[in-house]
PDB file of C-alpha atoms in Angstrom:
ATOM      1  CA  MET A  21      44.396 -22.688 -19.386  1.00  0.00           C
ATOM      2  CA  ARG A  22      42.073 -21.264 -21.823  1.00  0.00           C
ATOM      3  CA  TYR A  23      38.361 -22.153 -21.693  1.00  0.00           C
ATOM      4  CA  ILE A  24      37.241 -20.867 -25.078  1.00  0.00           C
ATOM      5  CA  GLY A  25      39.407 -22.367 -28.073  1.00  0.00           C
ATOM      6  CA  PRO A  26      40.864 -20.137 -30.738  1.00  0.00           C
ATOM      7  CA  LEU A  27      38.156 -21.221 -33.352  1.00  0.00           C
ATOM      8  CA  ASP A  28      35.323 -20.595 -31.055  1.00  0.00           C
ATOM      9  CA  GLN A  29      36.783 -17.138 -30.014  1.00  0.00           C
ATOM     10  CA  GLU A  30      36.761 -16.068 -33.471  1.00  0.00           C
ATOM     11  CA  LYS A  31      33.362 -17.231 -34.266  1.00  0.00           C
ATOM     12  CA  ILE A  32      31.988 -15.640 -30.942  1.00  0.00           C
ATOM     13  CA  ARG A  33      34.013 -12.330 -31.613  1.00  0.00           C
ATOM     14  CA  ALA A  34      32.530 -12.058 -35.215  1.00  0.00           C
ATOM     15  CA  ARG A  35      28.995 -12.647 -33.847  1.00  0.00           C
ATOM     16  CA  PHE A  36      29.333 -10.114 -31.136  1.00  0.00           C
ATOM     17  CA  GLU A  37      30.662  -7.621 -33.561  1.00  0.00           C
ATOM     18  CA  GLN A  38      27.817  -7.986 -35.926  1.00  0.00           C
ATOM     19  CA  GLU A  39      25.078  -8.449 -33.442  1.00  0.00           C
ATOM     20  CA  LEU A  40      25.741  -6.548 -30.283  1.00  0.00           C
ATOM     21  CA  GLU A  41      24.169  -3.021 -29.948  1.00  0.00           C
ATOM     22  CA  ALA A  42      24.099  -1.714 -26.391  1.00  0.00           C
ATOM     23  CA  ASP A  43      26.776  -2.337 -23.826  1.00  0.00           C
ATOM     24  CA  VAL A  44      26.029  -5.347 -21.657  1.00  0.00           C
ATOM     25  CA  ARG A  45      27.215  -5.788 -18.110  1.00  0.00           C
ATOM     26  CA  LEU A  46      27.909  -9.324 -16.766  1.00  0.00           C
ATOM     27  CA  VAL A  47      27.678  -9.052 -12.848  1.00  0.00           C
ATOM     28  CA  LEU A  48      29.525 -11.999 -11.410  1.00  0.00           C
ATOM     29  CA  PHE A  49      29.338 -13.149  -7.795  1.00  0.00           C
ATOM     30  CA  VAL A  50      32.188 -15.541  -6.792  1.00  0.00           C
ATOM     31  CA  GLN A  51      33.801 -16.401  -3.481  1.00  0.00           C
ATOM     32  CA  PRO A  52      37.550 -16.794  -3.240  1.00  0.00           C
ATOM     33  CA  PRO A  53      38.591 -20.513  -2.883  1.00  0.00           C
ATOM     34  CA  GLY A  54      39.339 -21.710   0.470  1.00  0.00           C
ATOM     35  CA  GLY A  55      38.049 -20.251   3.578  1.00  0.00           C
ATOM     36  CA  LEU A  56      35.820 -21.622   6.284  1.00  0.00           C
ATOM     37  CA  TYR A  57      34.090 -24.959   5.398  1.00  0.00           C
ATOM     38  CA  VAL A  58      30.378 -24.914   6.870  1.00  0.00           C
ATOM     39  CA  PRO A  59      28.783 -28.313   6.637  1.00  0.00           C
ATOM     40  CA  GLY A  60      25.484 -28.182   4.746  1.00  0.00           C
ATOM     41  CA  ARG A  61      26.280 -24.758   2.997  1.00  0.00           C
ATOM     42  CA  GLU A  62      26.648 -25.238  -0.841  1.00  0.00           C
ATOM     43  CA  GLU A  63      29.680 -23.515  -2.010  1.00  0.00           C
ATOM     44  CA  PRO A  64      30.694 -25.044  -5.362  1.00  0.00           C
ATOM     45  CA  GLN A  65      34.370 -24.869  -6.222  1.00  0.00           C
ATOM     46  CA  THR A  66      33.549 -23.470  -9.754  1.00  0.00           C
ATOM     47  CA  GLY A  67      33.833 -19.808  -8.875  1.00  0.00           C
ATOM     48  CA  ARG A  68      37.634 -19.500 -10.309  1.00  0.00           C
ATOM     49  CA  GLN A  69      36.597 -21.279 -13.499  1.00  0.00           C
ATOM     50  CA  THR A  70      33.451 -19.312 -13.829  1.00  0.00           C
ATOM     51  CA  GLN A  71      35.471 -16.021 -13.454  1.00  0.00           C
ATOM     52  CA  ALA A  72      38.109 -17.166 -15.902  1.00  0.00           C
ATOM     53  CA  LEU A  73      35.519 -18.082 -18.411  1.00  0.00           C
ATOM     54  CA  MET A  74      33.743 -14.745 -18.083  1.00  0.00           C
ATOM     55  CA  GLN A  75      37.153 -12.943 -18.512  1.00  0.00           C
ATOM     56  CA  GLU A  76      37.715 -14.746 -21.669  1.00  0.00           C
ATOM     57  CA  LEU A  77      34.206 -14.049 -22.960  1.00  0.00           C
ATOM     58  CA  THR A  78      34.282 -10.296 -22.147  1.00  0.00           C
ATOM     59  CA  ALA A  79      37.473  -9.883 -23.700  1.00  0.00           C
ATOM     60  CA  LEU A  80      35.949 -10.719 -27.135  1.00  0.00           C
ATOM     61  CA  SER A  81      33.892  -7.529 -27.350  1.00  0.00           C
ATOM     62  CA  ASP A  82      34.305  -3.991 -26.102  1.00  0.00           C
ATOM     63  CA  LYS A  83      30.565  -3.884 -25.391  1.00  0.00           C
ATOM     64  CA  LEU A  84      30.783  -6.467 -22.704  1.00  0.00           C
ATOM     65  CA  LEU A  85      31.669  -5.334 -19.195  1.00  0.00           C
ATOM     66  CA  LEU A  86      32.495  -7.548 -16.312  1.00  0.00           C
ATOM     67  CA  GLU A  87      31.908  -6.739 -12.747  1.00  0.00           C
ATOM     68  CA  VAL A  88      33.056  -9.138 -10.144  1.00  0.00           C
ATOM     69  CA  TYR A  89      31.852  -9.194  -6.496  1.00  0.00           C
ATOM     70  CA  ASN A  90      32.329 -11.373  -3.399  1.00  0.00           C
ATOM     71  CA  PRO A  91      28.752 -12.055  -2.130  1.00  0.00           C
ATOM     72  CA  LYS A  92      30.039 -12.258   1.460  1.00  0.00           C
ATOM     73  CA  VAL A  93      31.751  -8.834   1.172  1.00  0.00           C
ATOM     74  CA  ASP A  94      29.752  -7.081  -1.334  1.00  0.00           C
ATOM     75  CA  VAL A  95      26.489  -7.658   0.466  1.00  0.00           C
ATOM     76  CA  GLU A  96      24.695  -4.731  -0.835  1.00  0.00           C
ATOM     77  CA  GLN A  97      25.312  -5.786  -4.425  1.00  0.00           C
ATOM     78  CA  ALA A  98      24.209  -9.346  -3.606  1.00  0.00           C
ATOM     79  CA  GLN A  99      20.912  -8.162  -2.137  1.00  0.00           C
ATOM     80  CA  VAL A 100      20.317  -5.840  -5.107  1.00  0.00           C
ATOM     81  CA  HIS A 101      20.504  -8.875  -7.362  1.00  0.00           C
ATOM     82  CA  GLY A 102      18.832 -11.496  -4.971  1.00  0.00           C
ATOM     83  CA  ILE A 103      21.963 -13.551  -4.909  1.00  0.00           C
ATOM     84  CA  GLU A 104      21.749 -16.349  -2.224  1.00  0.00           C
ATOM     85  CA  ARG A 105      24.250 -18.678  -3.816  1.00  0.00           C
ATOM     86  CA  SER A 106      27.253 -18.461  -6.033  1.00  0.00           C
ATOM     87  CA  PRO A 107      28.824 -18.565  -8.558  1.00  0.00           C
ATOM     88  CA  ALA A 108      26.039 -16.488  -9.937  1.00  0.00           C
ATOM     89  CA  LEU A 109      26.063 -14.424 -13.167  1.00  0.00           C
ATOM     90  CA  VAL A 110      23.434 -11.634 -13.825  1.00  0.00           C
ATOM     91  CA  ILE A 111      23.164 -10.270 -17.328  1.00  0.00           C
ATOM     92  CA  GLU A 112      21.856  -6.816 -17.715  1.00  0.00           C
ATOM     93  CA  ARG A 113      22.252  -3.428 -19.594  1.00  0.00           C
ATOM     94  CA  ALA A 114      22.245   0.041 -18.375  1.00  0.00           C
ATOM     95  CA  ASP A 115      18.922   1.039 -19.659  1.00  0.00           C
ATOM     96  CA  TRP A 116      17.390  -2.252 -18.657  1.00  0.00           C
ATOM     97  CA  GLN A 117      13.592  -2.452 -18.566  1.00  0.00           C
ATOM     98  CA  GLY A 118      13.182  -6.087 -18.170  1.00  0.00           C
ATOM     99  CA  GLY A 119      13.483  -8.480 -15.330  1.00  0.00           C
ATOM    100  CA  LYS A 120      16.562 -10.449 -14.267  1.00  0.00           C
ATOM    101  CA  VAL A 121      18.425 -13.117 -16.265  1.00  0.00           C
ATOM    102  CA  ARG A 122      20.690 -15.155 -13.854  1.00  0.00           C
ATOM    103  CA  PHE A 123      22.969 -18.212 -14.196  1.00  0.00           C
ATOM    104  CA  PHE A 124      24.061 -20.208 -11.084  1.00  0.00           C
ATOM    105  CA  GLY A 125      26.993 -22.407 -11.559  1.00  0.00           C
ATOM    106  CA  LEU A 126      29.629 -22.630 -14.310  1.00  0.00           C
ATOM    107  CA  PRO A 127      27.691 -22.067 -17.727  1.00  0.00           C
ATOM    108  CA  SER A 128      29.558 -24.669 -19.594  1.00  0.00           C
ATOM    109  CA  GLY A 129      28.573 -27.130 -22.507  1.00  0.00           C
ATOM    110  CA  TYR A 130      25.125 -26.207 -23.837  1.00  0.00           C
ATOM    111  CA  GLU A 131      24.539 -23.591 -21.299  1.00  0.00           C
ATOM    112  CA  PHE A 132      27.424 -21.594 -22.619  1.00  0.00           C
ATOM    113  CA  ALA A 133      25.694 -21.271 -25.956  1.00  0.00           C
ATOM    114  CA  THR A 134      22.476 -20.189 -24.031  1.00  0.00           C
ATOM    115  CA  LEU A 135      24.517 -17.477 -22.252  1.00  0.00           C
ATOM    116  CA  ILE A 136      25.678 -16.253 -25.584  1.00  0.00           C
ATOM    117  CA  GLU A 137      22.153 -16.091 -26.947  1.00  0.00           C
ATOM    118  CA  ASP A 138      21.167 -14.263 -23.913  1.00  0.00           C
ATOM    119  CA  VAL A 139      23.925 -11.737 -24.039  1.00  0.00           C
ATOM    120  CA  VAL A 140      22.953 -10.998 -27.611  1.00  0.00           C
ATOM    121  CA  ASP A 141      19.200 -10.713 -26.874  1.00  0.00           C
ATOM    122  CA  VAL A 142      19.793  -8.372 -23.919  1.00  0.00           C
ATOM    123  CA  SER A 143      22.048  -6.315 -25.984  1.00  0.00           C
ATOM    124  CA  HIS A 144      19.580  -5.639 -28.647  1.00  0.00           C
ATOM    125  CA  SER A 145      16.633  -5.917 -26.377  1.00  0.00           C
ATOM    126  CA  ARG A 146      14.806  -8.217 -28.838  1.00  0.00           C
ATOM    127  CA  THR A 147      13.526 -11.617 -28.202  1.00  0.00           C
ATOM    128  CA  ARG A 148      11.683 -14.171 -30.436  1.00  0.00           C
ATOM    129  CA  LEU A 149       8.503 -14.268 -28.437  1.00  0.00           C
ATOM    130  CA  SER A 150       5.219 -13.748 -30.246  1.00  0.00           C
ATOM    131  CA  ASP A 151       3.287 -10.514 -29.798  1.00  0.00           C
ATOM    132  CA  ALA A 152       0.512 -12.540 -27.851  1.00  0.00           C
ATOM    133  CA  THR A 153       3.197 -13.737 -25.337  1.00  0.00           C
ATOM    134  CA  ARG A 154       4.672 -10.352 -24.959  1.00  0.00           C
ATOM    135  CA  GLN A 155       1.158  -8.914 -24.368  1.00  0.00           C
ATOM    136  CA  ALA A 156       0.436 -11.615 -21.658  1.00  0.00           C
ATOM    137  CA  LEU A 157       3.719 -10.752 -20.010  1.00  0.00           C
ATOM    138  CA  ALA A 158       2.923  -7.152 -20.020  1.00  0.00           C
ATOM    139  CA  GLU A 159      -0.223  -7.966 -17.991  1.00  0.00           C
ATOM    140  CA  LEU A 160       1.189 -10.241 -15.333  1.00  0.00           C
ATOM    141  CA  PRO A 161      -0.449  -9.627 -11.984  1.00  0.00           C
ATOM    142  CA  ALA A 162       2.431 -10.422  -9.850  1.00  0.00           C
ATOM    143  CA  PRO A 163       6.196 -11.247 -10.075  1.00  0.00           C
ATOM    144  CA  VAL A 164       7.158 -14.540 -11.726  1.00  0.00           C
ATOM    145  CA  HIS A 165      10.162 -16.523 -10.646  1.00  0.00           C
ATOM    146  CA  LEU A 166      11.293 -19.105 -13.414  1.00  0.00           C
ATOM    147  CA  GLN A 167      13.935 -21.627 -12.449  1.00  0.00           C
ATOM    148  CA  VAL A 168      15.254 -23.961 -14.931  1.00  0.00           C
ATOM    149  CA  PHE A 169      17.473 -26.705 -13.506  1.00  0.00           C
ATOM    150  CA  VAL A 170      20.004 -28.187 -16.043  1.00  0.00           C
ATOM    151  CA  THR A 171      23.236 -30.104 -16.180  1.00  0.00           C
ATOM    152  CA  PRO A 172      26.309 -29.518 -18.322  1.00  0.00           C
ATOM    153  CA  THR A 173      25.840 -31.554 -21.554  1.00  0.00           C
TER     154      THR A 173
ATOM    155  CA  MET B  22      10.473 -13.820 -21.026  1.00  0.00           C
ATOM    156  CA  ALA B  23      12.621 -11.894 -18.379  1.00  0.00           C
ATOM    157  CA  MET B  24      13.624  -9.703 -21.183  1.00  0.00           C
ATOM    158  CA  ASP B  25      10.081  -8.815 -21.957  1.00  0.00           C
ATOM    159  CA  SER B  26       8.737  -8.254 -18.585  1.00  0.00           C
ATOM    160  CA  GLU B  27      10.221  -6.532 -15.447  1.00  0.00           C
ATOM    161  CA  ASN B  28       8.013  -8.933 -13.391  1.00  0.00           C
ATOM    162  CA  VAL B  29      10.180 -11.948 -14.514  1.00  0.00           C
ATOM    163  CA  THR B  30      13.167 -13.334 -13.036  1.00  0.00           C
ATOM    164  CA  ALA B  31      14.568 -16.184 -14.995  1.00  0.00           C
ATOM    165  CA  ASP B  32      17.294 -18.325 -13.490  1.00  0.00           C
ATOM    166  CA  VAL B  33      19.298 -21.378 -14.960  1.00  0.00           C
ATOM    167  CA  ILE B  34      20.751 -23.366 -12.132  1.00  0.00           C
ATOM    168  CA  GLU B  35      23.492 -25.976 -12.750  1.00  0.00           C
ATOM    169  CA  SER B  36      21.883 -28.602 -10.629  1.00  0.00           C
ATOM    170  CA  ASN B  37      25.120 -30.771 -10.004  1.00  0.00           C
ATOM    171  CA  GLU B  38      26.646 -27.760  -8.413  1.00  0.00           C
ATOM    172  CA  PHE B  39      23.770 -27.170  -5.985  1.00  0.00           C
ATOM    173  CA  PRO B  40      22.505 -30.619  -5.048  1.00  0.00           C
ATOM    174  CA  SER B  41      20.691 -29.647  -1.772  1.00  0.00           C
ATOM    175  CA  TYR B  42      18.881 -26.776  -3.369  1.00  0.00           C
ATOM    176  CA  SER B  43      17.958 -29.061  -6.440  1.00  0.00           C
ATOM    177  CA  ALA B  44      16.865 -31.928  -4.075  1.00  0.00           C
ATOM    178  CA  ARG B  45      14.395 -29.231  -2.579  1.00  0.00           C
ATOM    179  CA  TYR B  46      12.666 -29.265  -5.972  1.00  0.00           C
ATOM    180  CA  ALA B  47      13.169 -33.104  -6.441  1.00  0.00           C
ATOM    181  CA  VAL B  48      15.237 -32.619  -9.623  1.00  0.00           C
ATOM    182  CA  GLN B  49      15.874 -36.022 -10.861  1.00  0.00           C
ATOM    183  CA  ALA B  50      15.762 -35.212 -14.606  1.00  0.00           C
ATOM    184  CA  VAL B  51      16.689 -32.051 -16.540  1.00  0.00           C
ATOM    185  CA  PRO B  52      15.594 -29.628 -17.819  1.00  0.00           C
ATOM    186  CA  LYS B  53      13.277 -29.120 -14.998  1.00  0.00           C
ATOM    187  CA  THR B  54      11.356 -25.774 -14.708  1.00  0.00           C
ATOM    188  CA  VAL B  55       9.864 -24.601 -11.544  1.00  0.00           C
ATOM    189  CA  ILE B  56       7.653 -21.433 -11.537  1.00  0.00           C
ATOM    190  CA  ASN B  57       6.857 -19.646  -8.344  1.00  0.00           C
ATOM    191  CA  ASP B  58       7.429 -22.819  -6.471  1.00  0.00           C
ATOM    192  CA  ARG B  59       3.927 -23.951  -7.592  1.00  0.00           C
ATOM    193  CA  VAL B  60       4.251 -25.047 -11.114  1.00  0.00           C
ATOM    194  CA  LYS B  61       6.876 -27.709 -12.093  1.00  0.00           C
ATOM    195  CA  PHE B  62       7.441 -29.524 -15.342  1.00  0.00           C
ATOM    196  CA  LEU B  63      10.135 -31.589 -17.090  1.00  0.00           C
ATOM    197  CA  GLY B  64      11.517 -30.986 -20.636  1.00  0.00           C
ATOM    198  CA  ALA B  65      11.309 -28.240 -23.268  1.00  0.00           C
ATOM    199  CA  VAL B  66       7.770 -27.077 -24.244  1.00  0.00           C
ATOM    200  CA  PRO B  67       6.467 -24.750 -26.950  1.00  0.00           C
ATOM    201  CA  GLU B  68       6.077 -21.119 -26.236  1.00  0.00           C
ATOM    202  CA  GLY B  69       2.275 -21.211 -25.832  1.00  0.00           C
ATOM    203  CA  ARG B  70       2.334 -23.987 -23.302  1.00  0.00           C
ATOM    204  CA  PHE B  71       5.184 -22.350 -21.403  1.00  0.00           C
ATOM    205  CA  LEU B  72       3.136 -19.187 -21.196  1.00  0.00           C
ATOM    206  CA  GLN B  73       0.164 -21.354 -19.983  1.00  0.00           C
ATOM    207  CA  GLU B  74       2.315 -22.851 -17.172  1.00  0.00           C
ATOM    208  CA  VAL B  75       3.364 -19.324 -16.070  1.00  0.00           C
ATOM    209  CA  LEU B  76      -0.179 -18.197 -15.783  1.00  0.00           C
ATOM    210  CA  LYS B  77      -1.045 -21.254 -13.823  1.00  0.00           C
ATOM    211  CA  ALA B  78       1.597 -20.080 -11.295  1.00  0.00           C
ATOM    212  CA  PHE B  79      -0.513 -17.400  -9.587  1.00  0.00           C
ATOM    213  CA  PRO B  80      -3.017 -18.316  -6.868  1.00  0.00           C
ATOM    214  CA  THR B  81      -6.588 -18.560  -8.180  1.00  0.00           C
ATOM    215  CA  GLU B  82      -9.182 -16.122  -6.896  1.00  0.00           C
ATOM    216  CA  GLU B  83     -10.574 -18.878  -4.670  1.00  0.00           C
ATOM    217  CA  GLU B  84      -7.157 -19.647  -3.171  1.00  0.00           C
ATOM    218  CA  ALA B  85      -6.489 -15.931  -2.781  1.00  0.00           C
ATOM    219  CA  GLY B  86      -9.862 -15.517  -1.216  1.00  0.00           C
ATOM    220  CA  HIS B  87      -8.962 -18.346   1.334  1.00  0.00           C
ATOM    221  CA  GLY B  88      -5.456 -17.041   1.817  1.00  0.00           C
ATOM    222  CA  LEU B  89      -3.978 -20.341   0.544  1.00  0.00           C
ATOM    223  CA  ASN B  90      -0.698 -20.930  -1.083  1.00  0.00           C
ATOM    224  CA  GLU B  91       0.775 -17.782   0.397  1.00  0.00           C
ATOM    225  CA  ASP B  92       3.961 -19.668   0.940  1.00  0.00           C
ATOM    226  CA  GLY B  93       4.136 -20.772  -2.667  1.00  0.00           C
ATOM    227  CA  GLY B  94       2.765 -24.225  -1.924  1.00  0.00           C
ATOM    228  CA  ALA B  95       2.318 -26.503  -4.951  1.00  0.00           C
ATOM    229  CA  PRO B  96      -1.087 -26.610  -6.637  1.00  0.00           C
ATOM    230  CA  GLY B  97      -3.296 -29.332  -4.955  1.00  0.00           C
ATOM    231  CA  SER B  98      -1.293 -29.231  -1.825  1.00  0.00           C
ATOM    232  CA  THR B  99      -3.457 -29.677   1.191  1.00  0.00           C
ATOM    233  CA  ALA B 100      -4.171 -26.533   2.947  1.00  0.00           C
ATOM    234  CA  THR B 101      -5.827 -25.711   6.289  1.00  0.00           C
ATOM    235  CA  GLN B 102      -9.326 -24.594   5.928  1.00  0.00           C
ATOM    236  CA  PRO B 103     -10.185 -21.499   7.778  1.00  0.00           C
TER     237      PRO B 103
END
């Protein structure tokens, strides 16, 4: 089963070819299906779909690199990225100077479009924020953790 | 914002997949934004307003002086006086 249809693949491929500059790493944390069920622990069963979707997406450009980790096994990597739940996706680039951009859960529907925008922005390291906002962000007195809760639409 | 500041971590959370975690923040409608566990608002807002909300997420000097909200309590939350 393919998650990205042929028409969308072509559109995304063309956009990536035109707009991606630096290589972007998509660091994915997923747990293999099955295993021990622990009551109260949230372990969505969307890891396999998320991995398949990311494999399809990263196949659309040589500038996208996919790394896949099991957070229960690759504990050090999970700690580096602050991953406490999965599936989790971190978007970053080699010479990254910014903070972290992370998706938790399967980025489907509108969030898939958001993901593509973020990949493009990270790749050319440009955002659409005003100079005033950038200046304020440069002077933040302490870390900021933004969490945006969404549903697939 | 996370792309413009190393001090910012931006998470998008699919709330249906993490119901207990979402319930912790009383997510009943989306999009719901939570900043440093202190500021919460619903819906999309213009960039300037979003920045104002980010700047509200830090303890005021008075709070910092009294050691309040060190656990990221919500603004206006009751706090034990020293």
